[in-house]
Coordinates of C-alpha atoms and ligand atoms in Angstrom, one line a residue:
M1 CA -54.7 10.5 -46.0
P2 CA -52.9 7.5 -47.4
G3 CA -50.5 9.8 -49.3
D4 CA -49.5 11.4 -46.1
E5 CA -48.8 8.0 -44.5
K6 CA -46.5 7.1 -47.3
M7 CA -44.7 10.4 -47.1
V8 CA -44.4 10.1 -43.3
G9 CA -43.1 6.5 -43.6
T10 CA -40.5 7.3 -46.3
L11 CA -39.3 10.4 -44.5
M12 CA -38.8 8.6 -41.2
A13 CA -37.0 5.7 -42.9
D14 CA -34.7 8.1 -44.8
L15 CA -33.9 10.2 -41.6
F16 CA -33.5 7.3 -39.2
P17 CA -29.9 6.3 -39.9
L18 CA -28.5 9.9 -40.0
S19 CA -26.1 10.7 -37.2
R20 CA -27.9 13.6 -35.6
S21 CA -26.8 15.7 -32.6
I22 CA -27.4 19.3 -31.6
T23 CA -24.8 20.3 -34.2
G24 CA -23.0 18.8 -37.1
D25 CA -23.5 17.3 -40.6
G26 CA -26.1 14.7 -39.6
T27 CA -28.4 17.5 -38.5
R28 CA -27.6 19.4 -41.7
A29 CA -28.4 16.3 -43.7
T30 CA -31.7 15.9 -41.8
L31 CA -32.7 19.5 -42.7
R32 CA -31.7 18.9 -46.3
R33 CA -34.0 15.8 -46.4
I34 CA -36.9 17.9 -44.8
G35 CA -36.1 20.5 -47.4
A36 CA -36.9 18.0 -50.1
E37 CA -40.5 18.1 -48.8
I38 CA -40.9 21.7 -47.9
P39 CA -38.9 24.9 -48.7
L40 CA -36.8 25.3 -45.6
D41 CA -34.6 28.3 -44.7
V42 CA -31.5 27.0 -42.9
Y43 CA -29.6 29.1 -40.4
E44 CA -26.2 28.6 -38.9
V45 CA -25.2 30.1 -35.5
P46 CA -21.5 30.0 -34.9
S47 CA -19.9 28.1 -31.9
G48 CA -19.3 30.5 -29.1
A49 CA -22.2 32.7 -29.9
P50 CA -24.1 33.7 -26.8
V51 CA -27.8 32.7 -26.9
L52 CA -29.6 34.1 -23.9
D53 CA -28.0 32.5 -20.9
W54 CA -26.3 29.8 -22.9
T55 CA -23.4 29.6 -25.4
V56 CA -23.5 27.6 -28.7
P57 CA -21.1 24.7 -28.2
D58 CA -18.4 23.4 -30.5
E59 CA -19.6 21.4 -33.4
W60 CA -19.5 17.6 -33.1
N61 CA -19.3 15.2 -36.0
L62 CA -19.2 11.5 -35.6
H63 CA -17.1 9.6 -38.1
R64 CA -17.1 6.2 -36.4
A65 CA -16.6 4.9 -32.9
V66 CA -15.6 1.3 -32.2
L67 CA -14.7 -0.7 -29.1
R68 CA -12.8 -3.9 -29.5
D69 CA -12.2 -6.6 -26.9
P70 CA -8.7 -7.9 -25.9
A71 CA -8.9 -10.5 -28.8
G72 CA -9.6 -7.7 -31.3
E73 CA -13.2 -8.7 -31.7
M74 CA -15.7 -5.9 -32.2
V75 CA -17.8 -5.1 -29.1
V76 CA -19.7 -2.1 -30.4
D77 CA -19.5 -0.1 -33.7
T78 CA -21.4 3.0 -34.5
A79 CA -21.7 1.7 -38.0
D80 CA -24.3 -0.6 -36.6
N81 CA -26.1 1.9 -34.4
N82 CA -24.9 5.4 -33.6
L83 CA -26.4 5.2 -30.2
H84 CA -23.3 3.2 -29.3
V85 CA -21.3 6.3 -28.6
V86 CA -22.1 8.9 -26.0
N87 CA -23.3 11.8 -28.1
Y88 CA -20.7 14.5 -28.1
S89 CA -17.9 12.2 -26.9
E90 CA -14.5 13.7 -27.4
P91 CA -12.0 12.0 -29.7
V92 CA -10.2 9.1 -28.0
R93 CA -7.8 6.4 -29.2
G94 CA -6.1 4.0 -26.8
E95 CA -6.2 0.9 -24.7
F96 CA -8.1 0.7 -21.4
D97 CA -8.5 -2.0 -18.8
L98 CA -12.0 -3.3 -18.4
A99 CA -12.1 -1.8 -14.9
E100 CA -11.4 1.7 -16.0
L101 CA -13.5 1.3 -19.2
S102 CA -16.4 0.2 -17.1
L103 CA -16.9 3.7 -15.7
R104 CA -17.5 4.8 -19.3
L105 CA -19.9 2.1 -20.3
Y106 CA -23.7 2.7 -20.1
S107 CA -26.3 -0.1 -20.2
L108 CA -29.7 -0.7 -18.8
P109 CA -29.8 -3.7 -16.4
D110 CA -33.7 -3.5 -16.2
R111 CA -33.9 -3.6 -20.1
P112 CA -31.0 -5.8 -20.9
T113 CA -31.5 -6.0 -24.7
L114 CA -31.7 -2.2 -25.3
I115 CA -28.9 0.3 -26.0
P116 CA -29.4 3.5 -24.0
Y117 CA -29.1 7.0 -25.5
R118 CA -26.6 9.2 -23.6
T119 CA -25.4 12.7 -24.3
S120 CA -22.9 15.1 -22.9
Y121 CA -23.2 18.3 -24.8
Y122 CA -21.9 20.8 -22.3
H123 CA -19.3 18.7 -20.4
R124 CA -16.4 17.1 -22.2
T125 CA -16.2 13.3 -21.7
W126 CA -16.5 10.1 -23.7
G127 CA -18.2 6.7 -23.4
F128 CA -20.0 3.9 -25.0
C129 CA -23.6 2.6 -24.8
L130 CA -24.4 -1.0 -25.2
S131 CA -27.0 -3.6 -24.2
D132 CA -26.6 -5.0 -20.7
E133 CA -26.5 -8.6 -22.1
R134 CA -23.5 -7.7 -24.3
R135 CA -21.8 -5.9 -21.4
A136 CA -22.3 -8.9 -19.1
V137 CA -20.1 -11.2 -21.2
L138 CA -17.1 -8.8 -21.4
G139 CA -14.0 -10.5 -20.1
R140 CA -11.0 -9.0 -18.3
G141 CA -8.2 -7.5 -20.3
R142 CA -7.3 -4.4 -22.3
Y143 CA -9.9 -3.0 -24.7
Q144 CA -9.1 -0.9 -27.7
V145 CA -11.1 2.4 -27.9
D146 CA -11.3 4.3 -31.2
I147 CA -13.7 7.3 -31.1
D148 CA -13.1 9.0 -34.3
V149 CA -15.1 12.3 -34.0
S150 CA -14.4 16.0 -34.6
L151 CA -15.2 18.4 -31.9
G152 CA -14.3 22.0 -32.5
P153 CA -15.5 25.4 -33.6
G154 CA -18.3 25.2 -36.2
A155 CA -22.0 26.1 -36.0
L156 CA -25.4 25.1 -34.8
T157 CA -27.9 24.6 -37.6
Y158 CA -31.6 25.0 -37.6
G159 CA -34.4 25.1 -40.2
E160 CA -37.4 27.4 -40.5
L161 CA -40.3 27.8 -42.8
L162 CA -42.5 30.8 -42.7
V163 CA -45.8 30.7 -44.6
P164 CA -47.4 34.1 -44.6
G165 CA -51.1 34.4 -44.3
R166 CA -53.6 37.2 -44.7
V167 CA -52.9 38.5 -41.2
P168 CA -49.6 38.6 -39.3
D169 CA -50.8 36.6 -36.3
E170 CA -48.8 33.5 -36.2
V171 CA -49.1 29.8 -35.4
L172 CA -45.8 28.4 -34.3
V173 CA -45.0 24.7 -34.7
S174 CA -41.7 23.5 -33.3
T175 CA -40.0 20.2 -33.2
H176 CA -36.5 19.1 -32.3
V177 CA -34.1 17.5 -34.9
C178 CA -31.2 16.3 -32.7
H179 CA -31.9 12.7 -31.7
P180 CA -29.9 10.0 -33.5
N181 CA -31.3 6.5 -34.4
M182 CA -34.6 7.0 -32.7
A183 CA -38.0 7.2 -34.2
N184 CA -40.8 8.2 -31.8
D185 CA -38.4 10.7 -30.2
N186 CA -38.0 12.6 -32.5
L187 CA -38.7 11.6 -36.2
T188 CA -42.4 11.5 -35.6
G189 CA -42.5 15.1 -34.5
I190 CA -40.5 16.0 -37.7
A191 CA -42.9 14.0 -39.9
A192 CA -46.0 15.5 -38.3
A193 CA -44.6 19.0 -38.7
V194 CA -43.8 18.4 -42.4
T195 CA -47.3 17.1 -42.9
L196 CA -48.7 20.3 -41.4
A197 CA -46.4 22.5 -43.3
C198 CA -47.6 20.9 -46.6
W199 CA -51.1 21.8 -45.5
A200 CA -50.1 25.4 -44.8
L201 CA -48.4 25.7 -48.2
R202 CA -51.3 24.2 -50.1
D203 CA -53.6 27.3 -49.9
M204 CA -53.4 30.9 -48.7
R205 CA -54.5 30.8 -45.1
R206 CA -55.8 33.6 -42.8
L207 CA -53.1 33.0 -40.2
T208 CA -49.3 33.0 -40.7
Y209 CA -47.6 29.6 -40.0
R210 CA -44.1 29.3 -38.8
F211 CA -42.4 25.9 -38.6
L212 CA -39.2 25.4 -36.6
F213 CA -36.9 22.4 -36.9
V214 CA -34.4 23.0 -34.1
P215 CA -31.9 21.1 -32.0
A216 CA -33.5 20.7 -28.6
T217 CA -33.0 23.4 -26.0
I218 CA -30.0 25.2 -27.6
G219 CA -31.8 25.5 -31.0
A220 CA -35.0 26.9 -29.5
L221 CA -32.9 29.2 -27.4
A222 CA -30.9 30.3 -30.5
W223 CA -34.1 31.1 -32.4
L224 CA -35.6 33.0 -29.4
A225 CA -32.3 34.9 -28.9
A226 CA -32.4 36.0 -32.6
H227 CA -35.9 37.3 -32.3
K228 CA -35.9 38.6 -28.8
E229 CA -35.9 42.3 -29.7
A230 CA -38.8 41.9 -32.2
L231 CA -40.7 38.7 -31.4
P232 CA -43.2 37.8 -34.2
P233 CA -46.8 38.0 -33.1
I234 CA -47.1 34.3 -32.1
A235 CA -50.8 33.9 -31.1
H236 CA -50.7 30.1 -30.9
G237 CA -48.1 27.4 -30.7
L238 CA -47.4 23.7 -30.4
V239 CA -44.3 21.6 -29.8
L240 CA -44.7 18.2 -31.5
T241 CA -42.9 14.9 -30.7
G242 CA -43.5 11.3 -29.7
L243 CA -46.6 10.9 -32.0
G244 CA -46.0 7.5 -33.6
D245 CA -46.6 5.0 -30.8
T246 CA -50.0 3.3 -30.2
G247 CA -50.8 5.4 -27.1
P248 CA -53.5 8.0 -26.8
L249 CA -52.8 11.7 -27.3
V250 CA -51.5 13.8 -24.5
Y251 CA -51.8 17.5 -24.7
K252 CA -49.7 19.6 -22.3
R253 CA -51.1 23.1 -21.7
S254 CA -49.0 26.2 -22.1
R255 CA -47.7 27.9 -19.0
R256 CA -50.6 30.3 -19.4
G257 CA -53.0 27.4 -19.2
D258 CA -56.0 29.1 -20.7
A259 CA -54.6 30.3 -24.1
P260 CA -56.9 29.6 -27.1
V261 CA -54.6 26.7 -28.1
D262 CA -55.1 25.2 -24.6
Q263 CA -58.9 25.6 -24.8
A264 CA -59.1 24.2 -28.3
M265 CA -56.7 21.3 -27.8
T266 CA -58.3 20.3 -24.5
Y267 CA -61.6 20.0 -26.4
L268 CA -60.0 18.1 -29.4
V269 CA -58.1 15.5 -27.3
R270 CA -61.2 14.7 -25.2
G271 CA -62.1 11.1 -26.1
R272 CA -58.8 10.6 -27.9
G273 CA -56.5 11.1 -24.9
T274 CA -55.8 13.4 -22.0
T275 CA -54.8 17.0 -21.2
V276 CA -52.2 17.7 -18.6
D277 CA -51.3 21.0 -16.9
W278 CA -48.1 22.8 -17.5
Y279 CA -45.0 21.7 -15.7
P280 CA -41.5 23.1 -16.3
Y281 CA -39.9 20.0 -17.7
G282 CA -40.1 18.3 -21.1
Y283 CA -39.2 19.7 -24.5
D284 CA -38.8 23.1 -26.1
E285 CA -42.1 24.4 -24.6
R286 CA -39.9 25.1 -21.6
Q287 CA -38.1 27.8 -23.6
Y288 CA -41.1 29.3 -25.5
C289 CA -43.1 29.4 -22.2
S290 CA -40.3 30.9 -20.1
P291 CA -41.7 33.9 -18.3
G292 CA -39.8 36.5 -20.3
F293 CA -41.4 35.2 -23.5
D294 CA -44.5 33.6 -22.1
L295 CA -45.7 32.4 -25.5
P296 CA -48.9 30.4 -25.7
V297 CA -47.2 27.2 -26.7
G298 CA -48.5 23.8 -25.7
R299 CA -47.2 20.4 -26.5
L300 CA -48.7 17.4 -28.2
T301 CA -47.4 13.9 -27.8
R302 CA -48.7 10.4 -27.4
A303 CA -46.5 8.4 -24.9
V304 CA -44.9 10.9 -22.7
H305 CA -41.1 11.1 -22.4
G306 CA -39.7 8.9 -19.7
T307 CA -42.8 6.8 -19.2
Y308 CA -42.3 4.0 -21.8
P309 CA -39.5 1.4 -21.7
E310 CA -38.3 2.2 -25.3
Y311 CA -37.8 5.9 -24.5
H312 CA -34.3 7.1 -25.2
T313 CA -33.1 3.6 -26.2
S314 CA -32.6 1.5 -29.3
G315 CA -36.1 0.1 -28.7
D316 CA -37.4 3.4 -30.1
N317 CA -36.9 2.3 -33.7
L318 CA -38.9 2.3 -36.9
S319 CA -40.8 -0.8 -35.9
F320 CA -41.9 1.0 -32.7
V321 CA -43.8 3.7 -34.6
R322 CA -46.7 3.7 -37.1
P323 CA -47.1 6.3 -39.8
E324 CA -50.9 6.2 -39.5
Q325 CA -50.6 7.2 -35.8
V326 CA -48.4 10.2 -36.9
V327 CA -51.0 11.2 -39.5
A328 CA -53.9 10.8 -37.1
A329 CA -52.1 13.1 -34.7
A330 CA -51.4 15.6 -37.5
D331 CA -55.1 15.4 -38.4
V332 CA -56.0 16.5 -34.9
V333 CA -53.7 19.5 -35.3
L334 CA -55.4 20.3 -38.6
E335 CA -58.7 20.4 -36.6
L336 CA -57.0 22.9 -34.3
F337 CA -55.8 25.0 -37.2
D338 CA -59.4 25.0 -38.6
I339 CA -60.6 26.4 -35.2
L340 CA -57.8 28.9 -35.1
E341 CA -58.4 30.0 -38.7
T342 CA -62.1 30.5 -37.9
G343 CA -61.4 32.4 -34.7
L344 CA -61.9 30.6 -31.4
V345 CA -64.4 33.2 -30.2
P346 CA -66.4 34.5 -33.2
R347 CA -68.4 37.7 -33.3
N348 CA -71.5 38.3 -35.4
L349 CA -71.0 41.4 -37.5
S350 CA -74.7 41.7 -38.3
P351 CA -76.2 41.2 -34.8
Y352 CA -79.3 43.4 -35.2
G353 CA -82.0 41.0 -36.3
E354 CA -81.2 37.8 -38.3
P355 CA -79.1 38.5 -41.4
Q356 CA -80.8 37.2 -44.5
L357 CA -79.0 34.0 -45.3
G358 CA -80.8 33.0 -48.5
R359 CA -79.3 35.8 -50.7
R360 CA -75.8 35.0 -49.5
D361 CA -75.6 31.6 -51.1
L362 CA -74.6 30.1 -47.8
Y363 CA -76.2 26.7 -48.4
R364 CA -74.0 26.1 -51.4
R365 CA -71.0 26.9 -49.2
M366 CA -71.9 24.0 -47.0
G367 CA -72.1 21.9 -50.2
G368 CA -70.4 18.8 -48.8
T369 CA -72.9 18.7 -45.9
A370 CA -75.6 16.2 -46.8
N371 CA -77.9 17.3 -44.0
L372 CA -79.1 20.8 -45.0
K373 CA -81.2 21.0 -41.9
S374 CA -78.2 20.7 -39.7
A375 CA -76.3 23.2 -41.9
E376 CA -79.1 25.7 -41.4
M377 CA -79.1 25.0 -37.6
A378 CA -75.4 25.5 -37.5
Y379 CA -75.6 28.9 -39.2
L380 CA -78.4 30.0 -36.8
W381 CA -76.6 28.8 -33.7
V382 CA -73.3 30.4 -34.7
L383 CA -75.0 33.7 -35.5
S384 CA -77.0 33.6 -32.3
L385 CA -74.1 32.8 -29.9
A386 CA -71.3 34.8 -31.7
D387 CA -71.5 37.7 -29.3
G388 CA -67.9 37.5 -28.3
G389 CA -68.7 35.6 -25.2
H390 CA -68.9 32.0 -26.6
D391 CA -66.2 30.0 -28.2
L392 CA -66.8 27.5 -31.0
M393 CA -66.7 24.5 -28.7
E394 CA -69.4 26.0 -26.5
I395 CA -71.5 26.8 -29.5
A396 CA -71.2 23.2 -30.8
G397 CA -72.2 22.0 -27.3
R398 CA -75.2 24.2 -27.1
A399 CA -76.2 23.4 -30.7
G400 CA -75.8 19.6 -30.1
L401 CA -73.9 19.6 -33.4
P402 CA -70.4 18.2 -34.2
L403 CA -67.6 20.8 -33.8
P404 CA -66.5 20.4 -37.5
T405 CA -70.0 21.3 -38.6
I406 CA -70.0 24.5 -36.5
V407 CA -66.4 25.3 -37.7
M408 CA -67.5 24.9 -41.3
A409 CA -70.5 27.1 -40.7
A410 CA -68.5 29.8 -39.0
Q411 CA -65.9 29.7 -41.8
A412 CA -68.7 30.2 -44.4
L413 CA -70.2 33.1 -42.4
R414 CA -66.8 34.7 -42.1
A415 CA -66.3 34.3 -45.9
V416 CA -69.4 36.3 -46.6
G417 CA -68.5 39.0 -44.0
L418 CA -71.0 38.1 -41.3
L419 CA -68.5 37.0 -38.8
D420 CA -65.3 38.1 -37.3
G421 CA -63.2 36.1 -34.8
Ligands
ZN501 ZN1 -35.6 13.0 -26.2

């Protein structure tokens, strides 16, 4: 919808400049901005808290980091781009020879105009990131370093929205909120999740929806640690990120490989992209799918991390992403939700003879469908194959009807008590 595109574009533009990290005020500000769109519960986990095999690190806040050349001219300034400082750099003030400074400068000789994104969350160090062409013209001499940051006990912050449905079975949508000054990774995931949360909030749904906005890895671990003893009944899940480029969709299966979300998404991305099998690298699906939790959580992206030149650089900016691509990806997830709401494998609750459809006002329920004949055929196919042995995609295939028509028919049959799923 055009309204969604506008919201997505505005949200990403507002979030882009914030100085995010896995902790700190930039991440809090990010959650506050998301909270202006959807009612978000915000949690703080103190530094030092054990979360599974990890420990929440000290909180990092960037005030400003600058590097000046021997003549006092600015080389880099985080006021221009906060990628310029290694994320989680410790505070430093002093003069350094170019030779010793060089060990702490990061650039990309193969992409000389781009600033790389570097982090060091769990190992104390410091450094600057700059374009290789800027680096190439640095002359000998003593450089002035001023990394004005705070790094000390504080908290990790994450956001959560739980939208209760009629049944406790949950759909989990998770996205990370820790990348500074980049758009595809990860503002598009945030914007898509917000779009989906707005959908979940619009009406009472059958399933319960849980949206997590967490710092990558440590945030997902913190949430899992908090719920380890009484894990909610997560029946389906998706990690979202990298949805705004012009590439086709890529669905990565959960570790289980054959969960309902895997079956449905494999079907839905056909013709729009590809499905890849599970591998133990990537985003927070690594945590949700770890064998102790083994949640049925897949991942939806477009361009896959590490495979495009703008990835984790200043090239991943607002002009690299398109709101309509984010909305198109969210629309595919809404098709998934429709399938999950209906029940992937429906069961006819009146299987002895054909139920009498006329008296149930079913044709009006398919009101939007111009073709009454295909509506009738959809009802008959669903009732005929809903024996617990066929999923909605198989039924659509056998019927030779579009999946949305079959989903709509199944939802109408469920509404009048003829179908369970
Ligand atoms: Zn990333």
